[in-house]
Amino acid sequence: GSLSTSDYRTFVAPHSKRALDAVPGVPKIHFGVGTGPFLADMRLCGSADAVGVDWRMPLDEAAAIVGPDVTLQGNIDPAMLQAPWEALEEHVREVVLAGRAARAHIVNLGHGVPPDTDPDQLTRIVELVHSL
C-alpha cells in the first residue's frame, strides 16, 4: 500500500515477474497488500495464474479489473476474525458471493491470521466455505 503504480511497475514488477517465471510448472499467485491502484498489473503479463486481493477491495470489483481469465485469491478481512460469529459468517458469505465474479476463487484471508485468532473461528470459516 506504499507504492504508486509507477513505482510498482519500475521497482517491483520486474523482480516479481522474474521470481515467478523461475518456478515453472506450478500455479503461481501474486499477492500484495494495498495493490488496488495497480491490480491490473499484478498478473505480470501472464506470469501469475492468480492474483491475491486484500480485504480493501471487493472481489467482484477486482474481477472486473483483472479480467475474466484470472483466478482471484482472498479476501476475508482479518479484523473480522475477532467479530461475533454471526457477523463473520455474513462477511464470509459476502466474500464468497463476490468471488463468483472471477474465473475461479481461492477463499483466503486478505492478509494473514492475527496471532490472537481463535482457531475455532478458522474451523467454522472452512466448514462454511465448504458448505457453500
Short mmCIF file of N, CA, C and O in Angstrom, two decimals:
data_model
loop_
_atom_site.label_atom_id
_atom_site.label_comp_id
_atom_site.label_asym_id
_atom_site.label_seq_id
_atom_site.Cartn_x
_atom_site.Cartn_y
_atom_site.Cartn_z
N GLY A 1 0.79 -1.20 0.00
CA GLY A 1 0.00 0.00 0.00
C GLY A 1 0.84 1.26 0.00
O GLY A 1 0.29 2.35 0.09
N SER A 2 2.15 1.14 -0.11
CA SER A 2 3.01 2.32 -0.05
C SER A 2 3.48 2.76 -1.43
O SER A 2 4.14 3.79 -1.54
N LEU A 3 3.18 2.01 -2.46
CA LEU A 3 3.73 2.29 -3.79
C LEU A 3 2.72 2.93 -4.72
O LEU A 3 1.54 2.58 -4.72
N SER A 4 3.21 3.81 -5.55
CA SER A 4 2.40 4.32 -6.66
C SER A 4 2.45 3.27 -7.77
O SER A 4 3.30 2.36 -7.77
N THR A 5 1.56 3.40 -8.73
CA THR A 5 1.57 2.48 -9.87
C THR A 5 2.92 2.53 -10.59
O THR A 5 3.48 1.49 -10.94
N SER A 6 3.44 3.71 -10.78
CA SER A 6 4.73 3.87 -11.46
C SER A 6 5.85 3.18 -10.69
O SER A 6 6.69 2.48 -11.28
N ASP A 7 5.89 3.38 -9.38
CA ASP A 7 6.93 2.73 -8.57
C ASP A 7 6.79 1.22 -8.60
O ASP A 7 7.78 0.49 -8.68
N TYR A 8 5.55 0.71 -8.54
CA TYR A 8 5.35 -0.73 -8.62
C TYR A 8 5.89 -1.27 -9.94
O TYR A 8 6.64 -2.25 -9.96
N ARG A 9 5.53 -0.61 -11.03
CA ARG A 9 5.97 -1.09 -12.35
C ARG A 9 7.49 -1.03 -12.50
O ARG A 9 8.08 -1.90 -13.12
N THR A 10 8.10 -0.02 -11.92
CA THR A 10 9.55 0.17 -12.06
C THR A 10 10.35 -0.70 -11.11
O THR A 10 11.32 -1.36 -11.52
N PHE A 11 9.97 -0.72 -9.83
CA PHE A 11 10.81 -1.31 -8.80
C PHE A 11 10.39 -2.69 -8.30
O PHE A 11 11.18 -3.38 -7.67
N VAL A 12 9.15 -3.08 -8.56
CA VAL A 12 8.67 -4.35 -8.01
C VAL A 12 8.32 -5.35 -9.11
O VAL A 12 8.77 -6.50 -9.08
N ALA A 13 7.51 -4.93 -10.05
CA ALA A 13 7.01 -5.87 -11.06
C ALA A 13 8.11 -6.66 -11.77
O ALA A 13 7.98 -7.89 -11.91
N PRO A 14 9.21 -6.05 -12.21
CA PRO A 14 10.22 -6.84 -12.91
C PRO A 14 10.81 -7.95 -12.04
O PRO A 14 11.07 -9.06 -12.51
N HIS A 15 11.00 -7.67 -10.76
CA HIS A 15 11.58 -8.68 -9.86
C HIS A 15 10.57 -9.77 -9.52
O HIS A 15 10.92 -10.95 -9.46
N SER A 16 9.32 -9.38 -9.31
CA SER A 16 8.27 -10.37 -9.06
C SER A 16 8.10 -11.28 -10.27
O SER A 16 7.97 -12.50 -10.13
N LYS A 17 8.09 -10.69 -11.45
CA LYS A 17 7.95 -11.48 -12.68
C LYS A 17 9.10 -12.47 -12.81
O LYS A 17 8.88 -13.64 -13.12
N ARG A 18 10.30 -12.00 -12.57
CA ARG A 18 11.47 -12.88 -12.67
C ARG A 18 11.36 -14.04 -11.66
O ARG A 18 11.65 -15.18 -11.98
N ALA A 19 10.92 -13.74 -10.44
CA ALA A 19 10.79 -14.79 -9.42
C ALA A 19 9.72 -15.80 -9.81
O ALA A 19 9.94 -17.02 -9.68
N LEU A 20 8.58 -15.34 -10.29
CA LEU A 20 7.52 -16.27 -10.67
C LEU A 20 7.91 -17.08 -11.91
O LEU A 20 7.62 -18.28 -11.99
N ASP A 21 8.55 -16.45 -12.86
CA ASP A 21 8.98 -17.17 -14.07
C ASP A 21 10.03 -18.22 -13.78
O ASP A 21 10.19 -19.19 -14.54
N ALA A 22 10.74 -18.08 -12.68
CA ALA A 22 11.79 -19.04 -12.32
C ALA A 22 11.22 -20.32 -11.72
O ALA A 22 11.97 -21.27 -11.46
N VAL A 23 9.91 -20.37 -11.52
CA VAL A 23 9.27 -21.55 -10.93
C VAL A 23 8.26 -22.09 -11.95
O VAL A 23 7.07 -21.79 -11.89
N PRO A 24 8.74 -22.91 -12.89
CA PRO A 24 7.85 -23.41 -13.94
C PRO A 24 7.01 -24.60 -13.46
O PRO A 24 7.35 -25.29 -12.51
N GLY A 25 5.89 -24.78 -14.14
CA GLY A 25 5.11 -25.99 -13.95
C GLY A 25 4.18 -26.03 -12.75
O GLY A 25 3.59 -27.07 -12.49
N VAL A 26 4.05 -24.95 -12.02
CA VAL A 26 3.12 -24.91 -10.90
C VAL A 26 2.31 -23.62 -10.98
O VAL A 26 2.80 -22.60 -11.46
N PRO A 27 1.07 -23.65 -10.51
CA PRO A 27 0.29 -22.42 -10.48
C PRO A 27 0.93 -21.41 -9.52
O PRO A 27 1.44 -21.78 -8.46
N LYS A 28 0.91 -20.15 -9.91
CA LYS A 28 1.55 -19.10 -9.10
C LYS A 28 0.56 -18.00 -8.79
O LYS A 28 -0.19 -17.56 -9.65
N ILE A 29 0.58 -17.55 -7.53
CA ILE A 29 -0.28 -16.47 -7.06
C ILE A 29 0.60 -15.28 -6.71
O ILE A 29 1.58 -15.42 -5.98
N HIS A 30 0.24 -14.12 -7.22
CA HIS A 30 0.95 -12.89 -6.90
C HIS A 30 0.05 -12.09 -5.96
O HIS A 30 -1.07 -11.72 -6.32
N PHE A 31 0.52 -11.82 -4.77
CA PHE A 31 -0.27 -11.13 -3.76
C PHE A 31 0.50 -9.96 -3.18
O PHE A 31 1.71 -10.04 -2.97
N GLY A 32 -0.21 -8.92 -2.91
CA GLY A 32 0.35 -7.77 -2.21
C GLY A 32 -0.76 -7.06 -1.46
O GLY A 32 -1.93 -7.17 -1.81
N VAL A 33 -0.41 -6.34 -0.45
CA VAL A 33 -1.38 -5.59 0.34
C VAL A 33 -1.46 -4.17 -0.20
O VAL A 33 -0.43 -3.56 -0.51
N GLY A 34 -2.67 -3.66 -0.34
CA GLY A 34 -2.85 -2.30 -0.83
C GLY A 34 -2.52 -2.14 -2.29
O GLY A 34 -2.04 -1.09 -2.71
N THR A 35 -2.78 -3.16 -3.09
CA THR A 35 -2.40 -3.14 -4.50
C THR A 35 -3.53 -2.71 -5.43
O THR A 35 -3.38 -2.80 -6.64
N GLY A 36 -4.63 -2.24 -4.88
CA GLY A 36 -5.76 -1.83 -5.70
C GLY A 36 -5.41 -0.91 -6.86
O GLY A 36 -5.87 -1.13 -7.98
N PRO A 37 -4.58 0.11 -6.64
CA PRO A 37 -4.26 1.02 -7.75
C PRO A 37 -3.56 0.36 -8.94
O PRO A 37 -3.61 0.87 -10.05
N PHE A 38 -2.88 -0.75 -8.72
CA PHE A 38 -2.19 -1.41 -9.84
C PHE A 38 -2.55 -2.89 -9.94
O PHE A 38 -1.78 -3.71 -10.42
N LEU A 39 -3.76 -3.21 -9.52
CA LEU A 39 -4.20 -4.60 -9.55
C LEU A 39 -4.12 -5.21 -10.95
O LEU A 39 -3.76 -6.37 -11.11
N ALA A 40 -4.42 -4.42 -11.96
CA ALA A 40 -4.35 -4.93 -13.34
C ALA A 40 -2.95 -5.37 -13.71
O ALA A 40 -2.77 -6.27 -14.53
N ASP A 41 -1.94 -4.77 -13.10
CA ASP A 41 -0.55 -5.13 -13.40
C ASP A 41 -0.09 -6.37 -12.65
O ASP A 41 0.97 -6.93 -12.96
N MET A 42 -0.84 -6.81 -11.65
CA MET A 42 -0.41 -7.91 -10.80
C MET A 42 -0.34 -9.25 -11.53
O MET A 42 0.29 -10.19 -11.07
N ARG A 43 -0.94 -9.34 -12.67
CA ARG A 43 -0.88 -10.57 -13.46
C ARG A 43 0.52 -10.77 -14.05
O ARG A 43 0.90 -11.85 -14.43
N LEU A 44 1.28 -9.69 -14.11
CA LEU A 44 2.67 -9.73 -14.59
C LEU A 44 2.78 -10.35 -15.98
O LEU A 44 3.57 -11.25 -16.22
N CYS A 45 1.95 -9.87 -16.88
CA CYS A 45 1.96 -10.35 -18.27
C CYS A 45 1.79 -11.86 -18.36
O CYS A 45 2.43 -12.51 -19.19
N GLY A 46 0.98 -12.43 -17.50
CA GLY A 46 0.71 -13.86 -17.54
C GLY A 46 1.59 -14.71 -16.65
O GLY A 46 1.40 -15.91 -16.58
N SER A 47 2.55 -14.13 -15.98
CA SER A 47 3.43 -14.92 -15.10
C SER A 47 2.68 -15.43 -13.88
O SER A 47 3.03 -16.48 -13.33
N ALA A 48 1.67 -14.70 -13.43
CA ALA A 48 0.86 -15.13 -12.29
C ALA A 48 -0.44 -15.73 -12.80
O ALA A 48 -1.11 -15.15 -13.65
N ASP A 49 -0.78 -16.90 -12.28
CA ASP A 49 -2.04 -17.55 -12.65
C ASP A 49 -3.21 -17.00 -11.85
O ASP A 49 -4.36 -17.09 -12.28
N ALA A 50 -2.89 -16.47 -10.69
CA ALA A 50 -3.91 -15.92 -9.81
C ALA A 50 -3.37 -14.65 -9.16
O ALA A 50 -2.16 -14.48 -9.02
N VAL A 51 -4.29 -13.80 -8.77
CA VAL A 51 -3.93 -12.54 -8.11
C VAL A 51 -4.61 -12.51 -6.76
O VAL A 51 -5.82 -12.74 -6.65
N GLY A 52 -3.82 -12.25 -5.73
CA GLY A 52 -4.37 -12.10 -4.39
C GLY A 52 -4.88 -10.69 -4.20
O GLY A 52 -4.29 -9.72 -4.66
N VAL A 53 -6.02 -10.60 -3.51
CA VAL A 53 -6.67 -9.31 -3.29
C VAL A 53 -6.85 -9.14 -1.79
O VAL A 53 -7.42 -10.01 -1.13
N ASP A 54 -6.37 -8.01 -1.25
CA ASP A 54 -6.55 -7.81 0.18
C ASP A 54 -7.99 -7.41 0.48
O ASP A 54 -8.81 -7.27 -0.43
N TRP A 55 -8.30 -7.24 1.74
CA TRP A 55 -9.67 -7.02 2.18
C TRP A 55 -10.22 -5.65 1.82
O TRP A 55 -11.41 -5.39 1.99
N ARG A 56 -9.41 -4.78 1.28
CA ARG A 56 -9.86 -3.42 0.99
C ARG A 56 -10.68 -3.30 -0.29
O ARG A 56 -11.33 -2.28 -0.51
N MET A 57 -10.61 -4.31 -1.16
CA MET A 57 -11.32 -4.25 -2.44
C MET A 57 -12.25 -5.44 -2.60
O MET A 57 -11.80 -6.59 -2.48
N PRO A 58 -13.52 -5.20 -2.87
CA PRO A 58 -14.43 -6.33 -3.11
C PRO A 58 -13.96 -7.16 -4.31
O PRO A 58 -13.45 -6.61 -5.30
N LEU A 59 -14.13 -8.45 -4.21
CA LEU A 59 -13.63 -9.34 -5.26
C LEU A 59 -14.33 -9.13 -6.60
O LEU A 59 -13.71 -9.32 -7.65
N ASP A 60 -15.60 -8.76 -6.59
CA ASP A 60 -16.26 -8.52 -7.87
C ASP A 60 -15.65 -7.30 -8.57
O ASP A 60 -15.51 -7.30 -9.80
N GLU A 61 -15.24 -6.29 -7.81
CA GLU A 61 -14.54 -5.14 -8.41
C GLU A 61 -13.17 -5.57 -8.93
O GLU A 61 -12.75 -5.15 -10.01
N ALA A 62 -12.48 -6.40 -8.17
CA ALA A 62 -11.16 -6.88 -8.61
C ALA A 62 -11.29 -7.71 -9.88
O ALA A 62 -10.47 -7.57 -10.80
N ALA A 63 -12.32 -8.55 -9.96
CA ALA A 63 -12.52 -9.38 -11.15
C ALA A 63 -12.76 -8.50 -12.38
O ALA A 63 -12.27 -8.82 -13.47
N ALA A 64 -13.49 -7.42 -12.21
CA ALA A 64 -13.73 -6.51 -13.33
C ALA A 64 -12.43 -5.85 -13.80
O ALA A 64 -12.26 -5.58 -14.99
N ILE A 65 -11.51 -5.64 -12.89
CA ILE A 65 -10.23 -5.00 -13.24
C ILE A 65 -9.28 -5.99 -13.91
O ILE A 65 -8.68 -5.67 -14.94
N VAL A 66 -9.13 -7.19 -13.35
CA VAL A 66 -8.13 -8.12 -13.88
C VAL A 66 -8.62 -8.93 -15.07
O VAL A 66 -7.83 -9.49 -15.80
N GLY A 67 -9.92 -9.01 -15.26
CA GLY A 67 -10.46 -9.70 -16.42
C GLY A 67 -10.95 -11.10 -16.11
O GLY A 67 -10.71 -11.65 -15.04
N PRO A 68 -11.65 -11.68 -17.07
CA PRO A 68 -12.35 -12.95 -16.85
C PRO A 68 -11.46 -14.20 -16.82
O PRO A 68 -11.93 -15.27 -16.46
N ASP A 69 -10.21 -14.08 -17.20
CA ASP A 69 -9.35 -15.26 -17.27
C ASP A 69 -8.38 -15.36 -16.09
O ASP A 69 -7.39 -16.08 -16.16
N VAL A 70 -8.68 -14.66 -15.00
CA VAL A 70 -7.77 -14.63 -13.86
C VAL A 70 -8.48 -15.18 -12.62
O VAL A 70 -9.61 -14.80 -12.32
N THR A 71 -7.80 -16.06 -11.93
CA THR A 71 -8.29 -16.56 -10.65
C THR A 71 -7.95 -15.54 -9.57
O THR A 71 -6.87 -14.94 -9.60
N LEU A 72 -8.85 -15.35 -8.63
CA LEU A 72 -8.60 -14.43 -7.52
C LEU A 72 -8.45 -15.21 -6.22
O LEU A 72 -9.09 -16.24 -6.03
N GLN A 73 -7.62 -14.69 -5.36
CA GLN A 73 -7.45 -15.25 -4.01
C GLN A 73 -7.79 -14.15 -3.01
O GLN A 73 -7.34 -13.02 -3.14
N GLY A 74 -8.54 -14.49 -2.00
CA GLY A 74 -8.83 -13.52 -0.95
C GLY A 74 -10.26 -13.68 -0.47
O GLY A 74 -10.92 -14.63 -0.82
N ASN A 75 -10.70 -12.81 0.19
CA ASN A 75 -10.14 -11.65 0.82
C ASN A 75 -10.89 -11.33 2.10
O ASN A 75 -11.32 -10.22 2.34
N ILE A 76 -11.01 -12.34 2.93
CA ILE A 76 -11.65 -12.16 4.23
C ILE A 76 -10.84 -11.17 5.05
O ILE A 76 -9.62 -11.28 5.16
N ASP A 77 -11.53 -10.20 5.62
CA ASP A 77 -10.88 -9.17 6.43
C ASP A 77 -10.38 -9.79 7.73
O ASP A 77 -11.17 -10.31 8.51
N PRO A 78 -9.07 -9.76 7.99
CA PRO A 78 -8.53 -10.37 9.19
C PRO A 78 -9.13 -9.79 10.48
O PRO A 78 -9.25 -10.50 11.48
N ALA A 79 -9.51 -8.53 10.47
CA ALA A 79 -10.12 -7.93 11.66
C ALA A 79 -11.45 -8.58 11.99
O ALA A 79 -11.86 -8.62 13.16
N MET A 80 -12.12 -9.12 10.98
CA MET A 80 -13.42 -9.76 11.20
C MET A 80 -13.30 -11.05 12.01
O MET A 80 -14.28 -11.54 12.54
N LEU A 81 -12.09 -11.58 12.12
CA LEU A 81 -11.90 -12.81 12.90
C LEU A 81 -12.20 -12.59 14.38
O LEU A 81 -12.44 -13.55 15.12
N GLN A 82 -12.19 -11.34 14.81
CA GLN A 82 -12.49 -11.02 16.21
C GLN A 82 -13.98 -10.73 16.42
O GLN A 82 -14.42 -10.56 17.56
N ALA A 83 -14.74 -10.69 15.35
CA ALA A 83 -16.17 -10.37 15.43
C ALA A 83 -16.97 -11.58 15.90
O ALA A 83 -16.52 -12.72 15.79
N PRO A 84 -18.17 -11.34 16.40
CA PRO A 84 -19.05 -12.47 16.72
C PRO A 84 -19.31 -13.29 15.45
O PRO A 84 -19.29 -12.76 14.34
N TRP A 85 -19.55 -14.58 15.64
CA TRP A 85 -19.70 -15.49 14.51
C TRP A 85 -20.74 -15.00 13.50
O TRP A 85 -20.55 -15.09 12.29
N GLU A 86 -21.85 -14.46 13.95
CA GLU A 86 -22.90 -14.04 13.03
C GLU A 86 -22.37 -12.99 12.05
O GLU A 86 -22.67 -13.03 10.85
N ALA A 87 -21.60 -12.03 12.54
CA ALA A 87 -21.03 -11.00 11.67
C ALA A 87 -19.96 -11.59 10.75
O ALA A 87 -19.91 -11.26 9.56
N LEU A 88 -19.12 -12.46 11.28
CA LEU A 88 -18.09 -13.09 10.47
C LEU A 88 -18.72 -13.96 9.39
O LEU A 88 -18.30 -13.94 8.23
N GLU A 89 -19.73 -14.72 9.76
CA GLU A 89 -20.40 -15.58 8.77
C GLU A 89 -20.97 -14.74 7.62
O GLU A 89 -20.80 -15.09 6.44
N GLU A 90 -21.62 -13.63 7.94
CA GLU A 90 -22.18 -12.77 6.90
C GLU A 90 -21.05 -12.24 6.00
O GLU A 90 -21.19 -12.21 4.78
N HIS A 91 -19.94 -11.85 6.60
CA HIS A 91 -18.80 -11.34 5.83
C HIS A 91 -18.25 -12.43 4.90
O HIS A 91 -17.99 -12.17 3.72
N VAL A 92 -18.07 -13.64 5.41
CA VAL A 92 -17.55 -14.73 4.58
C VAL A 92 -18.49 -15.01 3.42
O VAL A 92 -18.06 -15.20 2.28
N ARG A 93 -19.78 -15.03 3.69
CA ARG A 93 -20.76 -15.26 2.61
C ARG A 93 -20.66 -14.16 1.54
O ARG A 93 -20.75 -14.44 0.34
N GLU A 94 -20.47 -12.91 1.97
CA GLU A 94 -20.32 -11.81 1.01
C GLU A 94 -19.06 -11.98 0.18
O GLU A 94 -19.07 -11.73 -1.04
N VAL A 95 -17.98 -12.40 0.80
CA VAL A 95 -16.71 -12.62 0.08
C VAL A 95 -16.89 -13.73 -0.96
O VAL A 95 -16.48 -13.59 -2.12
N VAL A 96 -17.50 -14.82 -0.56
CA VAL A 96 -17.71 -15.94 -1.50
C VAL A 96 -18.61 -15.51 -2.65
O VAL A 96 -18.33 -15.82 -3.81
N LEU A 97 -19.66 -14.79 -2.35
CA LEU A 97 -20.56 -14.32 -3.40
C LEU A 97 -19.83 -13.39 -4.37
O LEU A 97 -19.93 -13.55 -5.59
N ALA A 98 -19.06 -12.45 -3.86
CA ALA A 98 -18.32 -11.52 -4.72
C ALA A 98 -17.27 -12.27 -5.54
O ALA A 98 -17.00 -11.91 -6.69
N GLY A 99 -16.69 -13.33 -4.98
CA GLY A 99 -15.67 -14.11 -5.68
C GLY A 99 -16.21 -14.87 -6.87
O GLY A 99 -15.45 -15.28 -7.76
N ARG A 100 -17.51 -15.03 -6.94
CA ARG A 100 -18.11 -15.73 -8.09
C ARG A 100 -17.97 -14.95 -9.38
O ARG A 100 -18.18 -15.49 -10.46
N ALA A 101 -17.61 -13.68 -9.27
CA ALA A 101 -17.39 -12.87 -10.47
C ALA A 101 -16.09 -13.23 -11.19
O ALA A 101 -15.91 -12.90 -12.36
N ALA A 102 -15.20 -13.91 -10.50
CA ALA A 102 -13.91 -14.30 -11.07
C ALA A 102 -14.01 -15.65 -11.77
O ALA A 102 -14.95 -16.41 -11.54
N ARG A 103 -13.02 -15.95 -12.59
CA ARG A 103 -12.95 -17.27 -13.24
C ARG A 103 -13.00 -18.38 -12.21
O ARG A 103 -13.70 -19.36 -12.35
N ALA A 104 -12.23 -18.20 -11.15
CA ALA A 104 -12.20 -19.11 -10.01
C ALA A 104 -11.81 -18.27 -8.80
O ALA A 104 -11.25 -17.19 -8.94
N HIS A 105 -12.09 -18.80 -7.62
CA HIS A 105 -11.84 -18.03 -6.40
C HIS A 105 -11.25 -18.94 -5.34
O HIS A 105 -11.83 -19.98 -5.02
N ILE A 106 -10.11 -18.56 -4.82
CA ILE A 106 -9.48 -19.25 -3.70
C ILE A 106 -9.80 -18.43 -2.46
O ILE A 106 -9.31 -17.31 -2.31
N VAL A 107 -10.64 -18.97 -1.59
CA VAL A 107 -11.02 -18.23 -0.39
C VAL A 107 -9.82 -18.20 0.55
O VAL A 107 -9.19 -19.23 0.80
N ASN A 108 -9.53 -17.01 1.03
CA ASN A 108 -8.37 -16.82 1.88
C ASN A 108 -8.57 -15.54 2.68
O ASN A 108 -9.45 -14.74 2.36
N LEU A 109 -7.74 -15.38 3.68
CA LEU A 109 -7.76 -14.11 4.40
C LEU A 109 -7.10 -13.06 3.53
O LEU A 109 -6.24 -13.36 2.71
N GLY A 110 -7.49 -11.82 3.76
CA GLY A 110 -6.93 -10.72 2.97
C GLY A 110 -5.51 -10.38 3.35
O GLY A 110 -4.87 -9.61 2.68
N HIS A 111 -5.01 -10.93 4.46
CA HIS A 111 -3.62 -10.69 4.84
C HIS A 111 -3.28 -11.41 6.14
O HIS A 111 -3.04 -10.79 7.16
N GLY A 112 -3.26 -12.70 6.12
CA GLY A 112 -2.76 -13.48 7.25
C GLY A 112 -3.69 -13.58 8.44
O GLY A 112 -4.71 -12.91 8.52
N VAL A 113 -3.31 -14.45 9.36
CA VAL A 113 -4.09 -14.71 10.56
C VAL A 113 -3.43 -14.00 11.74
O VAL A 113 -2.30 -14.30 12.09
N PRO A 114 -4.15 -13.08 12.38
CA PRO A 114 -3.59 -12.46 13.58
C PRO A 114 -3.33 -13.51 14.66
O PRO A 114 -4.09 -14.47 14.79
N PRO A 115 -2.27 -13.36 15.44
CA PRO A 115 -1.89 -14.38 16.41
C PRO A 115 -2.92 -14.65 17.50
O PRO A 115 -2.95 -15.75 18.06
N ASP A 116 -3.78 -13.71 17.78
CA ASP A 116 -4.76 -13.91 18.84
C ASP A 116 -6.09 -14.47 18.32
O ASP A 116 -7.09 -14.49 19.04
N THR A 117 -6.10 -14.97 17.09
CA THR A 117 -7.31 -15.52 16.49
C THR A 117 -7.69 -16.85 17.15
O THR A 117 -6.84 -17.72 17.34
N ASP A 118 -8.96 -16.99 17.45
CA ASP A 118 -9.49 -18.24 17.98
C ASP A 118 -9.50 -19.27 16.84
O ASP A 118 -10.18 -19.06 15.82
N PRO A 119 -8.79 -20.37 16.99
CA PRO A 119 -8.75 -21.38 15.92
C PRO A 119 -10.14 -21.91 15.55
O PRO A 119 -10.36 -22.32 14.41
N ASP A 120 -11.07 -21.88 16.49
CA ASP A 120 -12.42 -22.34 16.19
C ASP A 120 -13.09 -21.46 15.13
O ASP A 120 -13.89 -21.95 14.33
N GLN A 121 -12.75 -20.17 15.13
CA GLN A 121 -13.29 -19.28 14.10
C GLN A 121 -12.82 -19.73 12.71
O GLN A 121 -13.58 -19.75 11.77
N LEU A 122 -11.55 -20.12 12.63
CA LEU A 122 -11.00 -20.56 11.35
C LEU A 122 -11.66 -21.86 10.90
O LEU A 122 -11.99 -22.03 9.72
N THR A 123 -11.87 -22.76 11.83
CA THR A 123 -12.54 -24.02 11.52
C THR A 123 -13.95 -23.76 11.00
O THR A 123 -14.39 -24.36 10.01
N ARG A 124 -14.65 -22.86 11.64
CA ARG A 124 -16.02 -22.53 11.21
C ARG A 124 -16.02 -21.90 9.82
O ARG A 124 -16.91 -22.18 9.00
N ILE A 125 -15.03 -21.07 9.53
CA ILE A 125 -14.93 -20.47 8.20
C ILE A 125 -14.76 -21.57 7.14
O ILE A 125 -15.44 -21.58 6.12
N VAL A 126 -13.83 -22.48 7.39
CA VAL A 126 -13.57 -23.56 6.43
C VAL A 126 -14.84 -24.39 6.23
O VAL A 126 -15.22 -24.71 5.10
N GLU A 127 -15.50 -24.73 7.30
CA GLU A 127 -16.74 -25.52 7.19
C GLU A 127 -17.81 -24.76 6.39
O GLU A 127 -18.49 -25.36 5.55
N LEU A 128 -17.94 -23.47 6.67
CA LEU A 128 -18.91 -22.66 5.95
C LEU A 128 -18.59 -22.62 4.45
O LEU A 128 -19.46 -22.85 3.62
N VAL A 129 -17.34 -22.34 4.13
CA VAL A 129 -16.95 -22.24 2.71
C VAL A 129 -17.19 -23.58 2.01
O VAL A 129 -17.71 -23.62 0.90
N HIS A 130 -16.84 -24.67 2.66
CA HIS A 130 -17.07 -25.99 2.04
C HIS A 130 -18.57 -26.25 1.84
O HIS A 130 -18.95 -26.92 0.87
N SER A 131 -19.40 -25.72 2.71
CA SER A 131 -20.84 -25.93 2.58
C SER A 131 -21.44 -25.10 1.45
O SER A 131 -22.51 -25.40 0.95
N LEU A 132 -20.74 -24.02 1.10
CA LEU A 132 -21.26 -23.15 0.04
C LEU A 132 -20.87 -23.68 -1.32
O LEU A 132 -21.32 -23.32 -2.34
#
